[in-house]
Amino acid sequence: MRDVLGWRCKFGVLGPSTNTIVQPDFEMMRPPGVTNHYSRIFTPNAQAVSNDTFMAGTQVIGENTLEAVRSVMTCSPDYLVMGMSAVTFYGGAKGADAFQEKVEQAAGVKISIGSHSCTAAMKAYGGIKRIAVLSPYYPVANEQVIRYFTDSGFEVVRDVYLQCKSWTAIAEVPPDLLRERLIELNGNGRDVDAIIQVGTNLSMVRLAAAAEMWLGKPVIAINTATYWHALRANKIMDKIPGLGRLLEEF
């Protein structure tokens, strides 16, 4: 027998307790017969995040992830979706593999993580070699993001970090500021093939979809990439309009 509402797939979603964007974003992308079951990773809302403290703060989230895994597994999800991105980039491609393996061993089911999902998304588009990266992070974390993408065969031409001062402040960044940063990252329009946004509490799904049209190239929001990856990993091939080419075409 299958779950009456989640008859196609039940997703266990893992996200920081301070994150207010992942849950509504994933609901917006959810097709019929798929249900999302959010498990909050306990995260103190640091009010003075800095370049010195960012890594330590995100490591706390990483350390608390397995407790959230244990909690959500009590509803017997078919698959897990990681709604926190920073820790999935740490240690480059090998670090991402190790993090994924640790969660999957604890859960007994597979998981989509942000770093590998972005790589899969770029491969789906095809022809992407040079990228630019937008994050709410600090320079020390962007270094890890760049290391991961370099390990994965991409050249990071430029990056922007917003240095948000608290975890909840990430969700308060307005679209007009993000639009300006996308234009900055695009440069002359010829030296980057795609723009990647990381940081799951940054609201970018709709803006990234719109930016693809006026920039004329892939603009990939990490929440879109991660949920798309989870759907396709479970052979759910629904095309979802209005949220970017990734969900509409691939």
mmCIF file of C-alpha atoms in Angstrom:
data_model
loop_
_atom_site.group_PDB
_atom_site.id
_atom_site.type_symbol
_atom_site.label_atom_id
_atom_site.label_comp_id
_atom_site.label_asym_id
_atom_site.label_seq_id
_atom_site.Cartn_x
_atom_site.Cartn_y
_atom_site.Cartn_z
ATOM 1 C CA MET A 1 0.000 0.000 0.000
ATOM 2 C CA ARG A 2 1.107 3.549 -0.741
ATOM 3 C CA ASP A 3 0.571 6.729 1.245
ATOM 4 C CA VAL A 4 -2.775 8.227 0.176
ATOM 5 C CA LEU A 5 -1.309 11.670 -0.612
ATOM 6 C CA GLY A 6 2.306 10.683 -1.320
ATOM 7 C CA TRP A 7 1.438 7.816 -3.609
ATOM 8 C CA ARG A 8 4.323 8.598 -5.972
ATOM 9 C CA CYS A 9 6.989 9.556 -3.432
ATOM 10 C CA LYS A 10 7.403 10.840 0.115
ATOM 11 C CA PHE A 11 10.330 13.221 0.463
ATOM 12 C CA GLY A 12 11.983 13.852 3.810
ATOM 13 C CA VAL A 13 13.355 17.384 3.602
ATOM 14 C CA LEU A 14 16.243 18.428 5.866
ATOM 15 C CA GLY A 15 16.765 22.130 6.522
ATOM 16 C CA PRO A 16 18.092 24.470 9.207
ATOM 17 C CA SER A 17 15.550 25.583 11.800
ATOM 18 C CA THR A 18 16.325 29.186 10.815
ATOM 19 C CA ASN A 19 15.486 28.581 7.143
ATOM 20 C CA THR A 20 12.137 30.004 5.973
ATOM 21 C CA ILE A 21 12.639 29.693 2.197
ATOM 22 C CA VAL A 22 13.222 25.996 1.476
ATOM 23 C CA GLN A 23 9.859 24.757 2.716
ATOM 24 C CA PRO A 24 7.687 27.096 0.578
ATOM 25 C CA ASP A 25 10.063 26.759 -2.389
ATOM 26 C CA PHE A 26 9.813 22.975 -2.390
ATOM 27 C CA GLU A 27 6.039 23.118 -1.982
ATOM 28 C CA MET A 28 5.866 25.419 -5.013
ATOM 29 C CA MET A 29 7.686 22.807 -7.114
ATOM 30 C CA ARG A 30 5.856 19.765 -5.756
ATOM 31 C CA PRO A 31 3.855 17.774 -8.343
ATOM 32 C CA PRO A 32 0.694 15.781 -7.492
ATOM 33 C CA GLY A 33 1.361 12.533 -5.638
ATOM 34 C CA VAL A 34 4.596 13.793 -4.069
ATOM 35 C CA THR A 35 4.673 15.027 -0.474
ATOM 36 C CA ASN A 36 7.371 16.941 1.414
ATOM 37 C CA HIS A 37 7.998 16.300 5.103
ATOM 38 C CA TYR A 38 10.259 18.961 6.597
ATOM 39 C CA SER A 39 12.629 18.073 9.412
ATOM 40 C CA ARG A 40 14.301 21.059 11.057
ATOM 41 C CA ILE A 41 18.022 20.900 11.847
ATOM 42 C CA PHE A 42 18.406 22.781 15.122
ATOM 43 C CA THR A 43 20.358 25.956 14.377
ATOM 44 C CA PRO A 44 20.882 28.902 16.759
ATOM 45 C CA ASN A 45 20.178 32.131 14.871
ATOM 46 C CA ALA A 46 23.608 33.743 15.059
ATOM 47 C CA GLN A 47 23.153 37.516 14.990
ATOM 48 C CA ALA A 48 26.709 38.568 14.104
ATOM 49 C CA VAL A 49 27.962 36.137 11.499
ATOM 50 C CA SER A 50 31.409 37.042 10.175
ATOM 51 C CA ASN A 51 34.094 35.585 7.960
ATOM 52 C CA ASP A 52 35.634 34.101 11.123
ATOM 53 C CA THR A 53 32.453 32.512 12.445
ATOM 54 C CA PHE A 54 30.594 31.456 9.292
ATOM 55 C CA MET A 55 32.335 28.132 8.841
ATOM 56 C CA ALA A 56 31.941 27.214 12.515
ATOM 57 C CA GLY A 57 28.248 28.070 12.401
ATOM 58 C CA THR A 58 27.577 25.953 9.356
ATOM 59 C CA GLN A 59 29.577 23.085 10.815
ATOM 60 C CA VAL A 60 27.156 23.084 13.767
ATOM 61 C CA ILE A 61 24.335 22.642 11.266
ATOM 62 C CA GLY A 62 26.222 19.769 9.676
ATOM 63 C CA GLU A 63 26.766 18.112 13.038
ATOM 64 C CA ASN A 64 23.055 18.364 13.880
ATOM 65 C CA THR A 65 21.917 16.954 10.540
ATOM 66 C CA LEU A 66 21.825 13.315 11.601
ATOM 67 C CA GLU A 67 19.414 14.081 14.444
ATOM 68 C CA ALA A 68 17.037 15.625 11.893
ATOM 69 C CA VAL A 69 17.518 12.536 9.742
ATOM 70 C CA ARG A 70 16.534 10.254 12.615
ATOM 71 C CA SER A 71 13.451 12.365 13.250
ATOM 72 C CA VAL A 72 12.167 12.444 9.687
ATOM 73 C CA MET A 73 12.803 8.740 9.080
ATOM 74 C CA THR A 74 9.993 7.933 11.511
ATOM 75 C CA CYS A 75 7.502 8.853 8.739
ATOM 76 C CA SER A 76 9.177 6.328 6.392
ATOM 77 C CA PRO A 77 10.116 8.673 3.537
ATOM 78 C CA ASP A 78 11.204 7.130 0.259
ATOM 79 C CA TYR A 79 13.967 9.660 -0.323
ATOM 80 C CA LEU A 80 15.687 12.615 1.347
ATOM 81 C CA VAL A 81 16.278 16.132 0.024
ATOM 82 C CA MET A 82 18.922 18.362 1.620
ATOM 83 C CA GLY A 83 17.682 21.913 2.130
ATOM 84 C CA MET A 84 20.989 23.319 3.390
ATOM 85 C CA SER A 85 23.788 23.868 0.903
ATOM 86 C CA ALA A 86 26.983 25.203 2.493
ATOM 87 C CA VAL A 87 28.138 21.976 4.136
ATOM 88 C CA THR A 88 27.580 20.046 0.902
ATOM 89 C CA PHE A 89 30.430 22.015 -0.726
ATOM 90 C CA TYR A 90 32.999 21.702 2.061
ATOM 91 C CA GLY A 91 36.040 19.639 1.214
ATOM 92 C CA GLY A 92 35.454 19.812 -2.521
ATOM 93 C CA ALA A 93 33.942 16.962 -4.514
ATOM 94 C CA LYS A 94 35.310 14.334 -2.115
ATOM 95 C CA GLY A 95 33.839 16.199 0.834
ATOM 96 C CA ALA A 96 30.451 16.281 -0.870
ATOM 97 C CA ASP A 97 30.634 12.546 -1.539
ATOM 98 C CA ALA A 98 31.539 11.879 2.110
ATOM 99 C CA PHE A 99 28.676 14.025 3.415
ATOM 100 C CA GLN A 100 26.174 12.290 1.146
ATOM 101 C CA GLU A 101 27.439 8.858 2.129
ATOM 102 C CA LYS A 102 27.211 9.692 5.859
ATOM 103 C CA VAL A 103 23.570 10.770 5.585
ATOM 104 C CA GLU A 104 22.579 7.846 3.372
ATOM 105 C CA GLN A 105 24.151 5.336 5.751
ATOM 106 C CA ALA A 106 22.270 6.848 8.686
ATOM 107 C CA ALA A 107 18.968 7.026 6.807
ATOM 108 C CA GLY A 108 19.000 3.870 4.745
ATOM 109 C CA VAL A 109 17.623 5.819 1.765
ATOM 110 C CA LYS A 110 19.233 8.036 -0.872
ATOM 111 C CA ILE A 111 19.507 11.837 -0.729
ATOM 112 C CA SER A 112 19.872 14.745 -3.158
ATOM 113 C CA ILE A 113 22.354 17.357 -1.945
ATOM 114 C CA GLY A 114 22.802 20.881 -3.276
ATOM 115 C CA SER A 115 26.362 20.646 -4.585
ATOM 116 C CA HIS A 116 25.918 17.507 -6.661
ATOM 117 C CA SER A 117 22.471 18.654 -7.784
ATOM 118 C CA CYS A 118 23.923 21.860 -9.246
ATOM 119 C CA THR A 119 26.529 19.825 -11.113
ATOM 120 C CA ALA A 120 23.839 17.497 -12.461
ATOM 121 C CA ALA A 121 21.749 20.487 -13.513
ATOM 122 C CA MET A 122 24.624 22.033 -15.475
ATOM 123 C CA LYS A 123 25.278 18.724 -17.206
ATOM 124 C CA ALA A 124 21.586 18.547 -18.136
ATOM 125 C CA TYR A 125 21.772 21.972 -19.801
ATOM 126 C CA GLY A 126 24.983 20.975 -21.564
ATOM 127 C CA GLY A 127 27.819 23.134 -22.831
ATOM 128 C CA ILE A 128 28.534 24.817 -19.495
ATOM 129 C CA LYS A 129 32.203 25.254 -18.659
ATOM 130 C CA ARG A 130 32.642 28.746 -17.191
ATOM 131 C CA ILE A 131 30.372 29.853 -14.380
ATOM 132 C CA ALA A 132 29.750 32.672 -11.923
ATOM 133 C CA VAL A 133 28.496 32.075 -8.378
ATOM 134 C CA LEU A 134 26.177 34.111 -6.157
ATOM 135 C CA SER A 135 25.923 33.336 -2.437
ATOM 136 C CA PRO A 136 24.764 34.879 0.862
ATOM 137 C CA TYR A 137 27.952 33.485 2.384
ATOM 138 C CA TYR A 138 31.300 34.949 3.419
ATOM 139 C CA PRO A 139 34.574 34.712 1.424
ATOM 140 C CA VAL A 140 35.789 31.714 3.428
ATOM 141 C CA ALA A 141 32.720 29.700 2.384
ATOM 142 C CA ASN A 142 32.807 30.860 -1.241
ATOM 143 C CA GLU A 143 36.329 29.457 -1.383
ATOM 144 C CA GLN A 144 34.860 26.039 -0.610
ATOM 145 C CA VAL A 145 32.148 26.461 -3.252
ATOM 146 C CA ILE A 146 34.766 27.392 -5.847
ATOM 147 C CA ARG A 147 36.899 24.421 -4.830
ATOM 148 C CA TYR A 148 33.957 22.071 -5.300
ATOM 149 C CA PHE A 149 33.044 23.367 -8.749
ATOM 150 C CA THR A 150 36.697 23.337 -9.819
ATOM 151 C CA ASP A 151 36.962 19.716 -8.668
ATOM 152 C CA SER A 152 33.852 19.007 -10.734
ATOM 153 C CA GLY A 153 35.394 20.364 -13.928
ATOM 154 C CA PHE A 154 34.067 23.926 -14.077
ATOM 155 C CA GLU A 155 35.928 27.225 -14.138
ATOM 156 C CA VAL A 156 34.560 29.827 -11.722
ATOM 157 C CA VAL A 157 35.139 33.134 -13.505
ATOM 158 C CA ARG A 158 33.782 35.349 -10.719
ATOM 159 C CA ASP A 159 31.789 35.151 -7.525
ATOM 160 C CA VAL A 160 29.757 37.444 -5.258
ATOM 161 C CA TYR A 161 29.193 36.919 -1.526
ATOM 162 C CA LEU A 162 26.508 38.952 0.245
ATOM 163 C CA GLN A 163 27.889 38.472 3.784
ATOM 164 C CA CYS A 164 24.460 38.361 5.445
ATOM 165 C CA LYS A 165 24.739 39.165 9.150
ATOM 166 C CA SER A 166 22.449 36.453 10.510
ATOM 167 C CA TRP A 167 20.944 33.195 9.280
ATOM 168 C CA THR A 168 17.443 34.692 9.067
ATOM 169 C CA ALA A 169 18.767 37.807 7.322
ATOM 170 C CA ILE A 170 19.514 35.663 4.291
ATOM 171 C CA ALA A 171 15.780 35.333 3.665
ATOM 172 C CA GLU A 172 15.391 39.108 3.834
ATOM 173 C CA VAL A 173 17.609 39.978 0.852
ATOM 174 C CA PRO A 174 15.337 41.829 -1.615
ATOM 175 C CA PRO A 175 14.970 40.829 -5.278
ATOM 176 C CA ASP A 176 16.221 44.189 -6.583
ATOM 177 C CA LEU A 177 19.590 43.677 -4.863
ATOM 178 C CA LEU A 178 19.836 40.139 -6.211
ATOM 179 C CA ARG A 179 19.009 41.374 -9.708
ATOM 180 C CA GLU A 180 21.889 43.868 -9.509
ATOM 181 C CA ARG A 181 24.263 41.127 -8.419
ATOM 182 C CA LEU A 182 23.184 38.862 -11.274
ATOM 183 C CA ILE A 183 23.960 41.650 -13.754
ATOM 184 C CA GLU A 184 27.346 42.126 -12.078
ATOM 185 C CA LEU A 185 28.112 38.416 -12.288
ATOM 186 C CA ASN A 186 27.134 38.275 -15.957
ATOM 187 C CA GLY A 187 29.882 40.790 -16.769
ATOM 188 C CA ASN A 188 30.082 41.438 -20.493
ATOM 189 C CA GLY A 189 27.790 38.480 -21.110
ATOM 190 C CA ARG A 190 30.436 36.525 -22.983
ATOM 191 C CA ASP A 191 32.819 35.091 -20.390
ATOM 192 C CA VAL A 192 30.347 32.994 -18.355
ATOM 193 C CA ASP A 193 28.095 30.210 -19.608
ATOM 194 C CA ALA A 194 25.839 30.073 -16.542
ATOM 195 C CA ILE A 195 25.214 31.660 -13.157
ATOM 196 C CA ILE A 196 24.750 29.455 -10.092
ATOM 197 C CA GLN A 197 23.100 30.667 -6.879
ATOM 198 C CA VAL A 198 23.876 28.811 -3.655
ATOM 199 C CA GLY A 199 22.493 29.285 -0.144
ATOM 200 C CA THR A 200 19.070 27.718 0.318
ATOM 201 C CA ASN A 201 17.600 30.496 2.477
ATOM 202 C CA LEU A 202 18.111 33.007 -0.350
ATOM 203 C CA SER A 203 14.850 33.388 -2.286
ATOM 204 C CA MET A 204 15.869 32.924 -5.923
ATOM 205 C CA VAL A 205 13.631 30.344 -7.627
ATOM 206 C CA ARG A 206 11.346 32.799 -9.458
ATOM 207 C CA LEU A 207 14.025 35.441 -9.979
ATOM 208 C CA ALA A 208 16.425 32.896 -11.491
ATOM 209 C CA ALA A 209 13.700 31.720 -13.880
ATOM 210 C CA ALA A 210 13.064 35.298 -15.003
ATOM 211 C CA ALA A 211 16.793 36.067 -15.258
ATOM 212 C CA GLU A 212 17.287 33.208 -17.706
ATOM 213 C CA MET A 213 15.104 35.104 -20.166
ATOM 214 C CA TRP A 214 16.781 38.499 -19.906
ATOM 215 C CA LEU A 215 20.334 37.203 -19.583
ATOM 216 C CA GLY A 216 19.902 34.547 -22.228
ATOM 217 C CA LYS A 217 21.740 31.812 -20.341
ATOM 218 C CA PRO A 218 21.119 29.272 -17.555
ATOM 219 C CA VAL A 219 20.600 30.821 -14.121
ATOM 220 C CA ILE A 220 20.337 27.975 -11.635
ATOM 221 C CA ALA A 221 18.867 28.460 -8.158
ATOM 222 C CA ILE A 222 20.091 25.769 -5.793
ATOM 223 C CA ASN A 223 16.617 25.001 -4.437
ATOM 224 C CA THR A 224 15.381 24.411 -7.978
ATOM 225 C CA ALA A 225 18.358 22.204 -8.807
ATOM 226 C CA THR A 226 18.051 20.123 -5.639
ATOM 227 C CA TYR A 227 14.319 19.493 -5.915
ATOM 228 C CA TRP A 228 14.615 18.798 -9.657
ATOM 229 C CA HIS A 229 17.364 16.291 -8.914
ATOM 230 C CA ALA A 230 15.236 14.551 -6.288
ATOM 231 C CA LEU A 231 12.293 14.280 -8.673
ATOM 232 C CA ARG A 232 14.339 12.922 -11.547
ATOM 233 C CA ALA A 233 16.231 10.503 -9.275
ATOM 234 C CA ASN A 234 12.848 8.987 -8.472
ATOM 235 C CA LYS A 235 11.786 8.868 -12.150
ATOM 236 C CA ILE A 236 9.233 11.650 -11.664
ATOM 237 C CA MET A 237 9.545 13.449 -14.982
ATOM 238 C CA ASP A 238 6.756 16.041 -14.680
ATOM 239 C CA LYS A 239 7.545 19.302 -16.467
ATOM 240 C CA ILE A 240 6.712 22.246 -14.208
ATOM 241 C CA PRO A 241 6.194 25.565 -16.043
ATOM 242 C CA GLY A 242 7.131 29.026 -14.855
ATOM 243 C CA LEU A 243 10.079 28.089 -12.626
ATOM 244 C CA GLY A 244 12.910 27.964 -15.157
ATOM 245 C CA ARG A 245 14.202 25.808 -17.958
ATOM 246 C CA LEU A 246 15.522 23.081 -15.655
ATOM 247 C CA LEU A 247 12.032 22.069 -14.525
ATOM 248 C CA GLU A 248 10.398 22.876 -17.857
ATOM 249 C CA GLU A 249 12.753 21.068 -20.223
ATOM 250 C CA PHE A 250 14.936 18.486 -18.473
#
